[in-house]
Short mmCIF file of C-alpha atoms in Angstrom, two decimals:
data_model
loop_
_atom_site.label_atom_id
_atom_site.label_comp_id
_atom_site.label_asym_id
_atom_site.label_seq_id
_atom_site.Cartn_x
_atom_site.Cartn_y
_atom_site.Cartn_z
CA MET A 19 18.69 -36.35 -31.68
CA GLY A 20 15.31 -35.88 -33.15
CA GLU A 21 13.42 -32.85 -34.52
CA ARG A 22 11.65 -31.97 -31.19
CA SER A 23 14.78 -32.52 -29.03
CA ASP A 24 16.80 -30.18 -31.58
CA LEU A 25 14.26 -27.63 -31.39
CA ASP A 26 14.14 -27.80 -27.41
CA ALA A 27 17.99 -27.56 -27.29
CA LEU A 28 17.82 -24.57 -29.48
CA ALA A 29 15.39 -22.85 -27.60
CA ALA A 30 17.28 -23.32 -24.44
CA GLY A 31 20.36 -22.20 -26.21
CA LEU A 32 18.75 -18.99 -27.36
CA ASP A 33 17.57 -18.28 -23.51
CA ALA A 34 21.14 -18.76 -22.36
CA TYR A 35 22.83 -16.78 -24.81
CA GLY A 36 21.44 -13.58 -23.72
CA PRO A 37 22.51 -10.15 -24.83
CA ALA A 38 26.26 -9.22 -24.85
CA PRO A 39 27.26 -7.87 -21.57
CA ALA A 40 27.97 -4.13 -21.14
CA GLY A 41 31.38 -2.45 -20.83
CA TRP A 42 32.91 -3.38 -24.02
CA THR A 43 35.19 -0.69 -25.84
CA ASP A 44 37.22 -0.97 -29.17
CA GLU A 45 40.37 -1.59 -26.70
CA LEU A 46 38.91 -4.16 -24.70
CA TRP A 47 37.91 -6.15 -27.73
CA ASP A 48 41.48 -5.76 -29.38
CA LEU A 49 42.63 -7.02 -25.80
CA TYR A 50 40.30 -9.91 -25.92
CA GLU A 51 41.20 -11.02 -29.53
CA ARG A 52 44.94 -10.73 -28.54
CA ALA A 53 44.38 -12.96 -25.44
CA GLU A 54 42.48 -15.49 -27.42
CA ALA A 55 45.26 -15.52 -30.22
CA ALA A 56 48.06 -15.92 -27.62
CA ALA A 57 45.87 -18.93 -25.96
CA ARG A 58 45.45 -20.80 -29.27
CA VAL A 59 49.27 -20.65 -30.27
CA PRO A 60 51.02 -23.77 -29.62
CA ARG A 61 54.12 -23.28 -27.44
CA VAL A 62 55.45 -26.72 -27.37
CA ARG A 63 57.77 -27.52 -30.13
CA PRO A 64 56.34 -30.28 -32.29
CA GLU A 65 58.73 -33.24 -32.96
CA GLY A 66 61.26 -33.12 -35.65
CA TRP A 67 61.28 -29.40 -35.81
CA THR A 68 65.02 -27.78 -35.81
CA ASP A 69 66.15 -25.10 -33.10
CA GLU A 70 66.30 -22.70 -36.24
CA LEU A 71 62.58 -23.50 -37.49
CA TRP A 72 61.19 -23.30 -33.88
CA GLU A 73 62.87 -20.08 -33.14
CA GLY A 74 61.63 -18.65 -36.34
CA TYR A 75 58.05 -19.61 -35.55
CA LEU A 76 58.21 -18.18 -32.11
CA ARG A 77 59.63 -14.99 -33.60
CA ASP A 78 57.34 -14.53 -36.45
CA GLU A 79 54.09 -16.41 -35.62
CA VAL A 80 53.62 -16.06 -32.00
CA PRO A 81 51.70 -13.00 -30.77
CA GLU A 82 53.05 -10.76 -28.22
CA PRO A 83 50.99 -11.85 -24.93
CA PRO A 84 48.84 -9.34 -23.74
CA PRO A 85 49.29 -7.45 -20.36
CA PRO A 86 47.99 -8.95 -17.26
CA LEU A 87 44.21 -8.95 -16.97
CA THR A 88 42.31 -7.36 -14.12
CA ALA A 89 39.56 -9.35 -12.37
CA GLU A 90 37.08 -7.45 -14.30
CA GLN A 91 38.48 -8.14 -17.62
CA ARG A 92 38.84 -11.61 -16.82
CA GLU A 93 35.21 -11.96 -15.72
CA LEU A 94 34.23 -9.98 -18.88
CA PHE A 95 36.31 -12.34 -21.18
CA ASP A 96 34.88 -15.41 -19.51
CA ARG A 97 31.43 -14.44 -20.33
CA GLU A 98 32.12 -13.92 -23.99
CA ARG A 99 33.78 -16.98 -24.27
CA GLU A 100 30.81 -18.83 -22.93
CA ARG A 101 28.81 -16.86 -25.35
CA GLU A 102 30.86 -18.05 -28.19
CA ARG A 103 30.55 -21.69 -27.06
CA VAL A 104 26.88 -21.26 -26.79
CA ALA A 105 26.81 -19.53 -30.57
CA SER A 106 28.86 -22.49 -31.75
CA ALA A 107 26.35 -25.28 -30.37
CA LEU A 108 23.45 -23.06 -31.66
CA GLN A 109 24.82 -23.03 -35.15
CA ARG A 110 25.27 -26.96 -35.28
CA LEU A 111 21.64 -27.34 -34.05
CA LEU A 112 20.33 -25.00 -36.73
CA GLU A 113 22.54 -26.80 -39.43
CA SER A 114 20.95 -30.14 -38.14
CA LEU A 115 17.43 -28.80 -38.34
CA GLY A 116 18.31 -27.36 -41.98
CA GLU A 117 19.56 -30.86 -42.99
CA ARG A 118 16.58 -32.53 -41.51
CA ARG A 119 14.34 -30.22 -43.22
CA GLU A 120 16.07 -31.07 -46.78
CA VAL A 121 15.98 -34.84 -46.42
CA SER A 122 12.47 -35.36 -44.71
CA GLY A 123 10.87 -32.18 -44.07
CA LEU A 124 10.05 -30.61 -40.64
CA SER A 125 6.89 -31.85 -38.56
CA ASP A 126 6.58 -28.49 -36.47
CA PRO A 127 7.87 -25.74 -39.38
CA ALA A 128 5.96 -23.06 -37.49
CA ARG A 129 8.20 -23.51 -34.09
CA ALA A 130 11.30 -23.77 -36.39
CA ALA A 131 10.65 -20.46 -37.84
CA ALA A 132 9.90 -18.77 -34.75
CA LEU A 133 13.19 -20.01 -33.27
CA ALA A 134 15.12 -18.88 -36.48
CA GLU A 135 13.18 -15.59 -36.17
CA ARG A 136 14.50 -15.29 -32.43
CA TRP A 137 17.77 -16.19 -33.75
CA VAL A 138 18.12 -13.18 -36.08
CA ARG A 139 17.20 -10.80 -33.09
CA ALA A 140 19.47 -12.40 -30.55
CA GLY A 141 22.53 -10.68 -31.46
CA LEU A 142 23.92 -13.88 -33.41
CA PRO A 143 25.11 -13.41 -36.90
CA ALA A 144 21.95 -12.94 -38.77
CA HIS A 145 22.91 -14.68 -42.10
CA PRO A 146 22.48 -18.36 -40.83
CA GLY A 147 19.01 -17.58 -39.34
CA MET A 148 17.78 -15.43 -42.49
CA ARG A 149 18.98 -18.46 -44.72
CA PHE A 150 16.91 -21.21 -42.62
CA LEU A 151 13.83 -18.93 -43.02
CA ASP A 152 14.47 -18.36 -46.88
CA GLU A 153 14.71 -22.38 -47.34
CA LEU A 154 11.85 -22.97 -44.94
CA GLY A 155 9.90 -20.96 -47.56
CA VAL A 156 6.11 -20.33 -47.61
CA PRO A 157 4.39 -19.89 -45.55
CA GLU A 158 6.12 -20.05 -41.98
CA GLY A 159 9.73 -18.85 -43.41
CA GLU A 160 8.11 -16.06 -45.46
CA ALA A 161 6.02 -14.73 -42.76
CA ALA A 162 8.93 -14.57 -40.46
CA LEU A 163 11.04 -12.70 -42.95
CA LEU A 164 8.19 -10.23 -43.29
CA ARG A 165 8.39 -9.46 -39.55
CA LEU A 166 11.95 -9.10 -39.64
CA VAL A 167 11.99 -6.82 -42.48
CA ALA A 168 9.61 -4.40 -40.67
CA ASP A 169 11.63 -4.36 -37.41
CA GLU A 170 13.67 -1.19 -37.32
CA SER A 171 15.58 -2.38 -34.31
CA LEU A 172 17.70 -4.40 -36.82
CA ASP A 173 20.84 -3.60 -38.69
CA ARG A 174 19.90 -1.86 -42.21
CA GLU A 175 22.17 -4.71 -43.79
CA ASP A 176 19.96 -7.26 -41.81
CA ARG A 177 16.77 -5.90 -43.07
CA GLN A 178 18.00 -5.69 -46.48
CA GLU A 179 19.13 -9.26 -46.67
CA ALA A 180 15.49 -10.11 -45.49
CA ARG A 181 14.27 -8.13 -48.21
CA SER A 182 16.34 -9.77 -50.81
CA ARG A 183 15.29 -13.15 -49.70
CA LEU A 184 11.55 -12.06 -49.67
CA LEU A 185 11.75 -10.71 -53.12
CA ALA A 186 13.00 -14.27 -54.48
CA LEU A 187 10.34 -16.19 -52.36
CA ARG A 188 7.41 -13.73 -53.43
CA ARG A 189 8.44 -13.38 -57.08
CA PRO A 190 6.49 -16.56 -58.58
CA ARG A 191 3.37 -14.88 -56.90
CA ASN A 192 4.24 -11.51 -58.25
CA ARG A 193 5.10 -12.48 -61.54
CA ALA A 194 1.93 -14.61 -61.87
CA ARG A 195 0.04 -11.25 -61.11
CA GLY A 196 2.31 -9.42 -63.81
CA ARG A 197 1.22 -12.07 -66.51
CA GLU A 198 -2.66 -11.46 -65.76
CA PRO A 199 -4.57 -9.37 -68.54
CA GLN A 200 -4.87 -5.65 -67.81
CA GLU A 201 -8.56 -5.32 -69.13
CA GLY A 202 -10.36 -2.36 -67.43
CA GLU A 203 -7.11 -0.96 -65.73
CA THR A 204 -5.98 2.40 -66.27
CA PRO A 205 -2.89 2.83 -68.16
CA LEU A 206 -0.04 5.28 -67.09
CA LEU A 207 2.17 5.37 -70.28
CA PRO A 208 1.41 7.04 -73.59
CA PRO A 209 -0.20 4.88 -76.38
CA ALA A 210 2.88 4.98 -78.46
CA VAL A 211 5.01 3.38 -75.51
CA ARG A 212 2.22 0.67 -74.69
CA GLU A 213 2.23 -0.39 -78.46
CA LEU A 214 6.08 -1.52 -78.39
CA ALA A 215 6.44 -5.10 -79.30
CA ASP A 216 9.12 -5.70 -76.58
CA ALA A 217 9.25 -4.99 -72.96
CA TRP A 218 11.59 -2.25 -73.46
CA GLY A 219 13.85 -1.65 -70.47
CA MET A 220 11.69 -3.68 -68.15
CA ASP A 221 13.20 -7.22 -68.51
CA GLY A 222 16.64 -6.24 -69.35
CA ARG A 223 18.21 -4.68 -72.38
CA ARG A 224 19.00 -6.61 -75.45
CA PRO A 225 19.74 -6.31 -79.31
CA PRO A 226 16.94 -6.73 -81.88
CA ARG A 227 15.89 -10.42 -82.09
CA HIS A 228 14.64 -10.08 -85.67
CA PRO A 229 15.63 -8.05 -88.77
CA VAL A 230 14.70 -4.50 -88.44
CA ASP A 231 12.40 -2.60 -90.82
CA ARG A 232 11.13 0.92 -90.99
CA GLU A 233 7.95 0.09 -88.92
CA ASP A 234 9.96 -0.59 -86.11
CA VAL A 235 12.16 2.38 -86.24
CA ALA A 236 8.86 4.57 -86.54
CA ALA A 237 7.51 2.84 -83.65
CA VAL A 238 10.56 3.66 -81.48
CA ARG A 239 10.60 7.33 -82.67
CA ALA A 240 7.09 7.77 -81.97
CA ALA A 241 7.63 6.40 -78.34
CA LEU A 242 10.51 8.48 -77.75
CA GLU A 243 8.50 11.50 -78.75
CA ALA A 244 5.85 10.69 -76.57
CA LEU A 245 8.14 10.16 -73.36
CA LEU A 246 10.08 13.34 -74.02
CA PRO A 247 9.19 15.77 -71.03
CA ALA A 248 7.81 19.04 -71.88
CA GLU A 249 10.69 20.81 -69.80
CA ARG A 250 13.68 20.10 -68.03
CA LEU A 251 13.47 17.64 -64.89
CA PRO A 252 14.30 19.18 -61.57
CA VAL A 253 16.05 15.89 -60.68
CA PRO A 254 17.70 13.75 -63.70
CA GLU A 255 15.90 10.49 -64.01
CA PRO A 256 16.68 7.71 -63.73
CA PRO A 257 19.03 7.96 -60.99
CA PRO A 258 22.63 6.72 -61.27
CA GLU A 259 23.32 3.08 -61.37
CA LEU A 260 26.46 0.96 -60.00
CA PRO A 261 27.08 -2.62 -61.05
CA ASP A 262 25.54 -5.16 -58.92
CA GLN A 263 28.79 -6.38 -57.73
CA GLU A 264 29.73 -3.10 -56.16
CA TYR A 265 26.53 -3.24 -54.18
CA ASP A 266 27.65 -6.59 -52.64
CA ASP A 267 31.03 -5.24 -51.87
CA GLU A 268 31.36 -5.02 -48.02
CA GLU A 269 33.22 -1.63 -48.27
CA ALA A 270 30.64 -0.22 -50.64
CA GLU A 271 27.32 1.86 -49.70
CA PRO A 272 24.32 -0.46 -49.02
CA ARG A 273 22.07 -1.03 -52.18
CA PRO A 274 19.93 1.95 -52.52
CA ASP A 275 16.09 0.97 -52.01
CA TRP A 276 15.14 2.11 -55.50
CA VAL A 277 16.92 -1.23 -56.74
CA ASP A 278 14.59 -3.28 -54.90
CA VAL A 279 11.48 -1.28 -56.05
CA ARG A 280 12.57 -1.97 -59.44
CA ILE A 281 12.74 -5.59 -59.13
CA LEU A 282 8.73 -5.25 -58.02
CA LEU A 283 8.15 -3.00 -60.85
CA ARG A 284 9.71 -5.45 -63.43
CA ASP A 285 7.65 -8.57 -61.69
CA LEU A 286 4.47 -6.99 -61.47
CA MET A 287 4.53 -4.64 -64.67
CA PRO A 288 6.67 -6.64 -67.18
CA HIS A 289 5.65 -4.76 -70.38
CA PRO A 290 4.76 -1.03 -70.91
CA ARG A 291 0.99 -1.79 -71.44
CA THR A 292 0.96 -3.53 -67.91
CA VAL A 293 2.04 -0.27 -66.38
CA THR A 294 -1.24 0.58 -65.05
CA ARG A 295 -2.74 2.82 -62.04
CA GLU A 296 -3.86 -0.61 -60.32
CA ARG A 297 -0.70 -2.66 -60.64
CA MET A 298 1.24 0.48 -59.45
CA ALA A 299 -1.01 0.33 -56.22
CA ASP A 300 -0.06 -3.31 -56.04
CA VAL A 301 3.75 -2.41 -56.43
CA ARG A 302 3.27 0.22 -53.70
CA ARG A 303 1.57 -2.19 -51.12
CA GLU A 304 4.23 -4.69 -51.77
CA ALA A 305 6.91 -2.24 -51.40
CA GLU A 306 5.49 -1.20 -48.09
CA ARG A 307 5.11 -4.88 -46.98
CA LEU A 308 8.83 -5.16 -47.61
CA GLY A 309 9.94 -2.15 -45.57
CA LEU A 310 10.35 0.22 -48.55
CA ALA A 311 9.42 3.95 -48.31
CA ALA A 312 6.50 4.88 -50.57
CA GLY A 313 5.50 8.58 -50.56
CA ASP A 314 2.07 10.11 -51.78
CA GLY A 315 3.66 10.60 -55.25
CA PHE A 316 4.64 7.16 -55.75
CA ALA A 317 2.66 6.34 -59.01
CA GLU A 318 3.76 9.63 -60.43
CA GLU A 319 7.51 9.27 -59.41
CA TRP A 320 7.82 5.73 -60.72
CA THR A 321 5.93 6.20 -63.86
CA VAL A 322 8.43 8.95 -64.62
CA ARG A 323 11.28 6.53 -63.90
CA ILE A 324 9.89 3.67 -65.84
CA GLY A 325 9.56 6.07 -68.92
CA ALA A 326 13.18 6.84 -68.53
CA TRP A 327 14.49 3.29 -68.38
CA ILE A 328 12.09 2.52 -71.46
CA ALA A 329 13.77 5.73 -73.45
CA GLY A 330 17.22 4.80 -72.31
CA ALA A 331 16.71 1.07 -73.74
CA MET A 332 15.37 2.32 -76.85
CA PHE A 333 18.47 4.69 -77.28
CA ASP A 334 20.67 1.60 -76.94
CA TRP A 335 18.45 -0.24 -79.42
CA LEU A 336 18.83 2.54 -81.81
CA ALA A 337 22.70 2.59 -81.55
CA GLU A 338 22.54 -1.16 -82.27
CA VAL A 339 20.66 -0.68 -85.59
CA LYS A 340 22.32 2.39 -86.65
CA ARG A 341 24.24 0.49 -89.22
CA GLU A 342 21.01 -0.96 -90.99
CA PRO A 343 19.74 0.80 -94.08
CA HIS A 344 17.54 3.22 -92.35
CA ASP A 345 17.86 7.03 -92.04
CA LEU A 346 17.80 7.92 -88.32
CA ALA A 347 19.41 11.38 -88.78
CA PRO A 348 18.50 14.14 -88.02
CA TRP A 349 15.52 13.14 -86.12
CA ALA A 350 17.41 10.57 -83.69
CA ALA A 351 20.26 13.00 -82.97
CA ASP A 352 17.66 15.77 -82.21
CA LEU A 353 15.79 13.73 -79.95
CA ALA A 354 18.83 12.49 -77.94
CA GLU A 355 20.05 16.06 -77.76
CA ARG A 356 16.63 17.22 -76.11
CA TYR A 357 16.76 14.30 -73.84
CA VAL A 358 20.01 15.25 -72.67
CA LEU A 359 19.07 18.89 -71.99
CA ARG A 360 16.04 17.88 -70.12
CA GLY A 361 17.91 15.47 -67.79
CA TYR A 362 15.71 12.28 -68.87
CA ALA A 363 17.38 9.10 -69.90
CA ALA A 364 20.42 11.50 -70.25
CA GLU A 365 23.27 9.00 -70.03
CA ASP A 366 21.73 6.74 -72.47
CA ALA A 367 20.88 9.57 -74.85
CA ARG A 368 24.54 10.87 -74.44
CA ARG A 369 26.10 7.49 -75.13
CA PHE A 370 23.86 7.17 -78.21
CA LEU A 371 25.45 10.55 -79.45
CA ASP A 372 28.87 9.50 -78.91
CA ARG A 373 28.33 6.09 -80.68
CA CYS A 374 26.83 7.67 -83.68
CA SER A 375 29.01 10.53 -83.90
#
């Protein structure tokens, strides 16, 4: 089959798939699964099996047959089997289009994107449609994902998958913006923080890349003093963090939205000197485009949070260099204690105190 016939068949299949019939309950699903399992189990003894082996198989592997079905149940189950047959055929068509795109490209990517978008909304498993749109890329796949991520009728998990794929698709563009010079923009962090040599806390934590001297330590001290809040925060910053693998665990809570906002912050503002009012507005617009809530105090809230991440990275840095011949006491311990008391980078400051005690 050619591309056009695949697209026509995919469109016809999506029309035929339709919504799930009403009337399903948990008990009916359980009965349906039992009926399907019983129908799939071979009940003719294979050649060469002994009586003992066959009796053990029937006893241990063959499910208990379901009770007799009513006419309504048989009709409902038949409709579900047909939906599963159509879904399987649709899966093959989507895979065929994906292979064609990879080998020779598609002559009508706009129609392919529209059908993959329909796939996600049709009640089929969303992942194959999302993946197809991701691989289709800019502009058609990206545009469809932007519509899906804003569609509140979709499950949260599906919208989050769309957002994750958009973050990756839009990253080159956002990082290019992050590399632009910031002349004429309004800085949001204190001068002592903007003068730091490394992107503290914004692009990952790491040990010093060069021998540490007193100027390095003095710069860190000045930045920590500049970031320390004047009084205790009403809510500790930054929020507690779980390892990435826990976000991907099916049993875990969905990944909190602030994790995705932080990805945008790192891409659009990769260094403390690039944390400006203008770029924060860029982050806010991008966050809203990706379906993330952005309240009136967006710039203020995230400036505080960025400062807390930077402070935490500096405490980690100080813990790494504490064996160097530099006198960190008493100012480092005093600052760490004040950070703990004020709820700002408190866990990092507490860890520094523990490591240096």
